Short mmCIF file of C-alpha atoms in Angstrom, two decimals:
data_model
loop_
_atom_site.label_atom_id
_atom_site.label_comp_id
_atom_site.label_asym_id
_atom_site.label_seq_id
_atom_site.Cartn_x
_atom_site.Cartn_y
_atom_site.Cartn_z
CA UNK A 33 152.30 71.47 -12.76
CA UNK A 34 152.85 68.20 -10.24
CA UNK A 35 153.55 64.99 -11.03
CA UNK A 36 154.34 62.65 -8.54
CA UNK A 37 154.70 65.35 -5.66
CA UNK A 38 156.83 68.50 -5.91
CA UNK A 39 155.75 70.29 -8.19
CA UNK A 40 158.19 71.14 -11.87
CA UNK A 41 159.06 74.80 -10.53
CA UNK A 42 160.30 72.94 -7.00
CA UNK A 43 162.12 70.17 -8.70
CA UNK A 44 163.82 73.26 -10.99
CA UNK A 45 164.77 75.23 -8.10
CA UNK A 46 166.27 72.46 -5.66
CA UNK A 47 168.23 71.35 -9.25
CA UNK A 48 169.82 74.77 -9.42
CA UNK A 49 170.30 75.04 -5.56
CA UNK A 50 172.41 71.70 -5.61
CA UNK A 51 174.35 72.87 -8.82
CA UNK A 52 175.16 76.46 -7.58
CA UNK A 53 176.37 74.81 -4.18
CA UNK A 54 178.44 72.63 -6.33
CA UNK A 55 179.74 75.12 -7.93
CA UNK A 56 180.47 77.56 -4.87
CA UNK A 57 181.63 74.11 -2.73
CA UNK A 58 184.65 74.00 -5.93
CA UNK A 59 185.26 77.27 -6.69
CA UNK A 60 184.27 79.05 -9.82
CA UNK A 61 187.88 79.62 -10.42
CA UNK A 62 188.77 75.93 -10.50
CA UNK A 63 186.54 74.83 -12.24
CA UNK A 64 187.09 77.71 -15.06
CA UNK A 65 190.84 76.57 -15.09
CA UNK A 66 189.18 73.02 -16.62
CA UNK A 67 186.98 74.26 -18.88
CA UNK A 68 189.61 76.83 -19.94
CA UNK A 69 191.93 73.81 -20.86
CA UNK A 70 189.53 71.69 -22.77
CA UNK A 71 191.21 68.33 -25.39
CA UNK A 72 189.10 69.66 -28.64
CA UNK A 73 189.99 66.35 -29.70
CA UNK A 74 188.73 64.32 -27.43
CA UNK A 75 185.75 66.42 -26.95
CA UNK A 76 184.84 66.11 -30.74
CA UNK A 77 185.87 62.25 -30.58
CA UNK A 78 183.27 62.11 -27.52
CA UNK A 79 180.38 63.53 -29.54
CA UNK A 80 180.92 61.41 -32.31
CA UNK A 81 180.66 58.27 -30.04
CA UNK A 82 177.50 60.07 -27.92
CA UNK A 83 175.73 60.31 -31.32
CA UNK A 84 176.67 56.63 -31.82
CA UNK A 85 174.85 56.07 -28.59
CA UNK A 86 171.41 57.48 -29.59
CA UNK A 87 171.46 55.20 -32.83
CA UNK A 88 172.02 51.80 -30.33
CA UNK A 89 168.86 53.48 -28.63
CA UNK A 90 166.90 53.33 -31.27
CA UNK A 91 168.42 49.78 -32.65
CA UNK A 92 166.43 48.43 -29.28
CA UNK A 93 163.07 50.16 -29.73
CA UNK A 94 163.56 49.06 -33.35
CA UNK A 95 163.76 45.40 -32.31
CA UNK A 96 160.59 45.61 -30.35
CA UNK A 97 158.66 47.59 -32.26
CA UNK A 98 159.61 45.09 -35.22
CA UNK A 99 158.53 42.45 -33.25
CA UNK A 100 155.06 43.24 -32.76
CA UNK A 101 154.76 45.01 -36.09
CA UNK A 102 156.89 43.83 -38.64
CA UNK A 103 155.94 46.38 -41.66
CA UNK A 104 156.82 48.96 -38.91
CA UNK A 105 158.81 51.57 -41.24
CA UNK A 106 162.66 52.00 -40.32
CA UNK A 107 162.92 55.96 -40.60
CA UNK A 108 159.26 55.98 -38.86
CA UNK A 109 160.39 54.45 -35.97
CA UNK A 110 164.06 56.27 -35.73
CA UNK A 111 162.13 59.16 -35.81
CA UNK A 112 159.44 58.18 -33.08
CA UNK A 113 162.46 57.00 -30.73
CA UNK A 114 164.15 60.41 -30.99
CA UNK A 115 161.38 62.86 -30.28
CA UNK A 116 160.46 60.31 -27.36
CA UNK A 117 164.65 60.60 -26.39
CA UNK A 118 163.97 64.07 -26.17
CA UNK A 119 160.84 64.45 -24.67
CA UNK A 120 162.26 62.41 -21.92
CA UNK A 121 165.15 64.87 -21.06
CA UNK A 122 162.76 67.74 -20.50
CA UNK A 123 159.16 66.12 -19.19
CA UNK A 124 159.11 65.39 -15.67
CA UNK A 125 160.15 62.56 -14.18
CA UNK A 126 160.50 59.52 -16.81
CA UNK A 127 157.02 59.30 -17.72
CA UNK A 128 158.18 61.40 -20.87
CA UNK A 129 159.72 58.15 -22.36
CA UNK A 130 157.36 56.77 -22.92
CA UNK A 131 155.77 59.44 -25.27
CA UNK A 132 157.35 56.50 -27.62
CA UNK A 133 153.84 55.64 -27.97
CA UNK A 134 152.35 58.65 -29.38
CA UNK A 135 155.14 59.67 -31.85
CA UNK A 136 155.34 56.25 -33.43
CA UNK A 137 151.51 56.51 -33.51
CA UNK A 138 151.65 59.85 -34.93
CA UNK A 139 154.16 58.58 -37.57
CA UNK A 140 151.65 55.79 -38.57
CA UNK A 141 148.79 58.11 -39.10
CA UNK A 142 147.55 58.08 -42.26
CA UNK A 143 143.79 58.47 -41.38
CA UNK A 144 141.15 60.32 -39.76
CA UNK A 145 141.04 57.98 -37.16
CA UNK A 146 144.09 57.95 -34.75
CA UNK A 147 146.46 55.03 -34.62
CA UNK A 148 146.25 52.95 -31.23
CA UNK A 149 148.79 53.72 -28.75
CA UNK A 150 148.69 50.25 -27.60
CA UNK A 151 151.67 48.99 -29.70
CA UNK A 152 154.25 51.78 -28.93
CA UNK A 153 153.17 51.61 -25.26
CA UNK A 154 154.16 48.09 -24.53
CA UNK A 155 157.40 49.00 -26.69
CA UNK A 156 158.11 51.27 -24.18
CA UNK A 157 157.58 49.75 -20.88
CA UNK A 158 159.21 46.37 -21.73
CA UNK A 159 162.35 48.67 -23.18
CA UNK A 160 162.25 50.27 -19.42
CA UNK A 161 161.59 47.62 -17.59
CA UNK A 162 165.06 45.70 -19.92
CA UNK A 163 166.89 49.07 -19.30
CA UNK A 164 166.24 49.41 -15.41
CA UNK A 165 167.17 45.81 -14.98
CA UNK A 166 170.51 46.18 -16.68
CA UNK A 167 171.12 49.58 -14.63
CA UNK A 168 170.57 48.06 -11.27
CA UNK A 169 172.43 44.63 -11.79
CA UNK A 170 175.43 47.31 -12.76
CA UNK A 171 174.74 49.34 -9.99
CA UNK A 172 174.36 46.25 -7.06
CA UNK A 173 177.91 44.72 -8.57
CA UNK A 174 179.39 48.15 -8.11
CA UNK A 175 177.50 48.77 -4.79
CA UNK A 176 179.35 44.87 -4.14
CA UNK A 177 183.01 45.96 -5.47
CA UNK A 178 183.46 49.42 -3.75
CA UNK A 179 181.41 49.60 -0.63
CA UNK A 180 179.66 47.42 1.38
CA UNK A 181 177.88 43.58 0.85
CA UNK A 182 175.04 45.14 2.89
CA UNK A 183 174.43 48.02 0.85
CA UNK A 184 174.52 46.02 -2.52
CA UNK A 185 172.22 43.06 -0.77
CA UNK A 186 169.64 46.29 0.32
CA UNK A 187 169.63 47.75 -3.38
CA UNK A 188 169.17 43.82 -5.02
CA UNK A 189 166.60 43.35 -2.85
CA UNK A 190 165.02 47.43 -4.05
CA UNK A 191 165.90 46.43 -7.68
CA UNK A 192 163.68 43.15 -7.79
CA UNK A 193 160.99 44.39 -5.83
CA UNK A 194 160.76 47.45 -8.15
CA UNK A 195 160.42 44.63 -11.35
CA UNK A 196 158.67 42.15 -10.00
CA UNK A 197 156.25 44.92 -8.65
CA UNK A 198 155.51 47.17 -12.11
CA UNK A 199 155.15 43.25 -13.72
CA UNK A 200 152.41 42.13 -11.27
CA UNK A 201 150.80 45.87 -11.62
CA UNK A 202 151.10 45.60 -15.50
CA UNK A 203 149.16 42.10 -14.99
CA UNK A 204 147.00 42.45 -12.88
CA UNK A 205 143.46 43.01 -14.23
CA UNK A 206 141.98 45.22 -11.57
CA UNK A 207 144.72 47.95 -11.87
CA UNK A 208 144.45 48.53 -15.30
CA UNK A 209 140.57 48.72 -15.13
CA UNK A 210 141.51 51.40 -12.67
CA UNK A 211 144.14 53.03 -14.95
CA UNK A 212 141.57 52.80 -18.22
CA UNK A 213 138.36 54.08 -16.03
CA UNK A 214 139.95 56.56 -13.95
CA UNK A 215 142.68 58.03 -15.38
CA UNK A 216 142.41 57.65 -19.15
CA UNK A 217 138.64 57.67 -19.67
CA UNK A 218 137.59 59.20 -22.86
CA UNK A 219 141.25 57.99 -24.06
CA UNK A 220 140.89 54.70 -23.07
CA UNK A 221 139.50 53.11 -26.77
CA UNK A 222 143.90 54.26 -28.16
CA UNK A 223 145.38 52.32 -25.82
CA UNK A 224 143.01 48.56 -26.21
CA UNK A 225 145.29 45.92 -27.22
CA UNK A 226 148.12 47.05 -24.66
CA UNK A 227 147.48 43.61 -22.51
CA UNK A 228 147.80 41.64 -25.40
CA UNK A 229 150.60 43.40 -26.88
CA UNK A 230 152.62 43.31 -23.65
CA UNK A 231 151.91 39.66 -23.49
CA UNK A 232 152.82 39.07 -26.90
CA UNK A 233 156.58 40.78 -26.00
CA UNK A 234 156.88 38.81 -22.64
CA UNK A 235 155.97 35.45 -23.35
CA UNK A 236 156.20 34.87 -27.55
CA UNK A 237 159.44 37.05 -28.46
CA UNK A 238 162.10 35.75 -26.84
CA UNK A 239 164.36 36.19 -29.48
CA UNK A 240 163.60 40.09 -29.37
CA UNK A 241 163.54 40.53 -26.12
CA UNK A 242 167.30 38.73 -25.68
CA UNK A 243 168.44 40.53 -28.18
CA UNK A 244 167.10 44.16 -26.92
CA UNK A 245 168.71 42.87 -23.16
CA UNK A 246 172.25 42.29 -25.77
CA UNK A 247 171.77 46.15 -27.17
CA UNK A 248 171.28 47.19 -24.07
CA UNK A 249 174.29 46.04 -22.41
CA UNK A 250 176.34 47.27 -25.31
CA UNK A 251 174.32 50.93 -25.29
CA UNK A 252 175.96 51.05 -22.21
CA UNK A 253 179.09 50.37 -22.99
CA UNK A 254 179.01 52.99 -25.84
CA UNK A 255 177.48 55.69 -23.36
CA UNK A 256 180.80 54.46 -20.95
CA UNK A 257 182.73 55.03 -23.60
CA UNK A 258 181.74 58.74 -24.52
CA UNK A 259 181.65 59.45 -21.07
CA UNK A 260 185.10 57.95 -20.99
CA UNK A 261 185.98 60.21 -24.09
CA UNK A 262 184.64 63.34 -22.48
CA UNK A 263 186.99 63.23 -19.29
CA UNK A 264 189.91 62.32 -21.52
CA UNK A 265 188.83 66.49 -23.07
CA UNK A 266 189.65 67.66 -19.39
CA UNK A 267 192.11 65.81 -18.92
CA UNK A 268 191.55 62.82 -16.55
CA UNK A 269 191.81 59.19 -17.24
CA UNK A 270 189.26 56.61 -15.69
CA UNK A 271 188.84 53.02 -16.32
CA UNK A 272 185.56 52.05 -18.54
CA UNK A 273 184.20 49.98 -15.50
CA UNK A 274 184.44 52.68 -12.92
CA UNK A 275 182.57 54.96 -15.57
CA UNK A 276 179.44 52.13 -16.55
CA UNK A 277 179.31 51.60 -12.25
CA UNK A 278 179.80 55.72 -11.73
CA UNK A 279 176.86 56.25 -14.20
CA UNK A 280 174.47 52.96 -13.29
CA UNK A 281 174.52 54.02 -9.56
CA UNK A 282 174.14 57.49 -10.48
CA UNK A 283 170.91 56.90 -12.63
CA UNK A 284 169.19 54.93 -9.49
CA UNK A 285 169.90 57.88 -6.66
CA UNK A 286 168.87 60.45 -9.80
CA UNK A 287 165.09 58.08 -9.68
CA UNK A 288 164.38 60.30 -6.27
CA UNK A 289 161.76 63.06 -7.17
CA UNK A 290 163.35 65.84 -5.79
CA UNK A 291 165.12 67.08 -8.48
CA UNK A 292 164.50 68.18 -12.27
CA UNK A 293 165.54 64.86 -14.55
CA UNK A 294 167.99 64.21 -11.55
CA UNK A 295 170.00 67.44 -12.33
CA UNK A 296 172.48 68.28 -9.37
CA UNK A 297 172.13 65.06 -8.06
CA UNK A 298 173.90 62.85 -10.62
CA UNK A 299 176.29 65.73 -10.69
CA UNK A 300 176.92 65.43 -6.83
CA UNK A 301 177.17 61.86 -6.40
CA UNK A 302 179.37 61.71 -9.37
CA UNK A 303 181.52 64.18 -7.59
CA UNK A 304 181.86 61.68 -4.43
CA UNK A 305 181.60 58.51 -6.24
CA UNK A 306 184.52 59.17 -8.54
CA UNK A 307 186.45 60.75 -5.36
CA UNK A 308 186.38 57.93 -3.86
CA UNK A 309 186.38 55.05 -6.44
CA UNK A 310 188.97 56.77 -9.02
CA UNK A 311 190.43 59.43 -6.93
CA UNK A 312 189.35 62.15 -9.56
CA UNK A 313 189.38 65.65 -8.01
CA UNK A 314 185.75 67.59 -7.74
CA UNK A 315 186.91 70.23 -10.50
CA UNK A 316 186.95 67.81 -13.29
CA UNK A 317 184.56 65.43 -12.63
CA UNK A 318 181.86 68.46 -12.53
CA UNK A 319 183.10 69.93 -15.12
CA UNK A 320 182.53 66.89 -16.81
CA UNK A 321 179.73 65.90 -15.44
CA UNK A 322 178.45 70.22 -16.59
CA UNK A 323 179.60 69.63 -20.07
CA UNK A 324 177.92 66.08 -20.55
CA UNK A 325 174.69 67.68 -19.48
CA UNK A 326 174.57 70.89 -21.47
CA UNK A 327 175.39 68.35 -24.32
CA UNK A 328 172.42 66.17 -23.91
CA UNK A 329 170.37 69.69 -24.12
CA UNK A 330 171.66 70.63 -27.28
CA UNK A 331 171.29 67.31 -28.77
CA UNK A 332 167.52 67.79 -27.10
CA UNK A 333 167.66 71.38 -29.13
CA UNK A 334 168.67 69.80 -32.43
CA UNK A 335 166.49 66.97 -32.39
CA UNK A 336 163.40 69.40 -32.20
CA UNK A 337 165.09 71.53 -34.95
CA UNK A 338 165.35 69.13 -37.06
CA UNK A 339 162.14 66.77 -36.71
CA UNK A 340 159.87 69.24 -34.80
CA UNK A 341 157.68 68.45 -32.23
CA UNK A 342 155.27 66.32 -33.95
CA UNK A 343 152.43 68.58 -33.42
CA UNK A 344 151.96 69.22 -37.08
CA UNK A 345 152.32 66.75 -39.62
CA UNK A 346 151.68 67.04 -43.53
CA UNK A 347 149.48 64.77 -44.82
#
């Protein structure tokens, strides 16, 4: 199993090296003493607004997906956007989001034929492309604020490139006669229309794409906000900008491919970051940064439980 370069099994194994040395680096008893002394409330308070999070995820594929198909059912696509949500917190790398594509396909399917791919695709990619932009421009202010002009000019400069870059590779004609020949082939016929459906999203919906950019912003807000919720449980207080700059810089290191959907490195630059920025102590902010993750898994767990995997459907 590879995908981009180290293989899953590598990526797994470097993820658990960085979290045990975490973990030994702190001090098992430490960090028990914060876990031990959990805020229920908060905690509870926290999952509440976390669930609240996942619905303003699926309010921006909604407007997208609405946008290039209008009679687009509402429960269809909440239910495309959360297998795809879950999906990409276990596939490797981020490719997994955007299985968006397939499940919204798969919800559509009411034939022998199978629904093109097309639509949900460009859903996807313009979402990411929205997403990383708002990430980075978080990321470069904080980069600006609490270190040095140099280092937010350097990841400005990385951020753009990486945009402007996937926009000219989406455009460009030769690379996705590559991409359909080479690499779909016999596949290629589910995902025709993607070039005009990407178009359509770029150039005729403004209105949906400013208003996905406006959910966006506030999806991260609400994520702040449960994060925010979550170290109130062990017991620290931290201002809702550190946490949205904490978290956007943290999702741009956790892009390198050396680790298993970023796991131990988010946790470890969290555990500087917040050092130095908030003057939080290691113990909690692992501990939070431990909880958050194991809760993202179970939401993962109850997601499949409850919608399966989309492997079977009735007709």
């Amino acid at each position: 199993m590879r995908r981009g370069g180290l293989s899953v099994w590598v990526r797994v194994a470097v993820s658990v090296a960085l979290l045990g040395a975490l973990v030994w680096w702190i001090g098992l008893d430490e960090l028990g003493e914060v876990l031990r002394n959990i805020e229920w409330g908060w905690f509870f308070l926290a999952v509440l607004v976390d669930v609240l999070s996942l619905a303003v995820g699926a309010l921006n594929l909604f407007v997208l997906t609405r946008a290039l198909k209008p009679d687009a059912s509402t429960p269809r696509i909440m239910i495309a956007y959360l297998r795809s949500w879950a999906v990409g917190m276990i596939a490797p790398g981020k490719l997994g989001d955007l299985s968006y594509a397939h499940f919204l396909a798969l919800e559509e399917h009411r034939a022998e034929t199978p629904s093109s791919l097309a639509p949900g695709l460009a859903v996807a990619v313009v979402d990411k492309i929205i997403t990383f932009a708002v990430t980075a421009a978080i990321a470069v202010a904080g980069l600006a604020v609490y270190a040095r002009g140099s280092d937010a000019a350097l990841g400005g400069a990385f951020a753009v490139l990486a945009i402007l870059g996937s926009l000219l590779a989406l455009s460009n004609a030769r690379i996705r006669s590559f991409v359909r020949e080479r690499l779909l082939g016999r596949y290629a016929r589910r995902f025709e229309g993607f070039s005009a459906n990407l178009s359509t999203l770029l150039r005729d919906r403004p209105g949906p794409l400013a208003l996905n950019l406006a959910i966006t912003i506030a999806r991260t807000l609400v994520q702040g906000t449960a994060m925010l919720l979550y170290f109130a449980a062990v017991g620290q207080t931290v201002g809702l900008l550190d946490i949205v700059v904490v978290h956007a810089i943290t999702l741009i290191v956790a892009l390198v491919p050396i680790t298993f959907a970023g796991l131990g490195v988010k946790q470890g630059a969290s555990v500087v970051l917040y050092g130095r920025i908030a003057g939080i102590g290691a113990a909690p902010v692992l501990a939070h940064g431990l909880i958050t993750t194991l809760m993202n898994y179970l939401y993962v767990a109850l997601v499949f439980a409850t919608l399966g995997s989309g492997k079977r459907r009735e007709n």
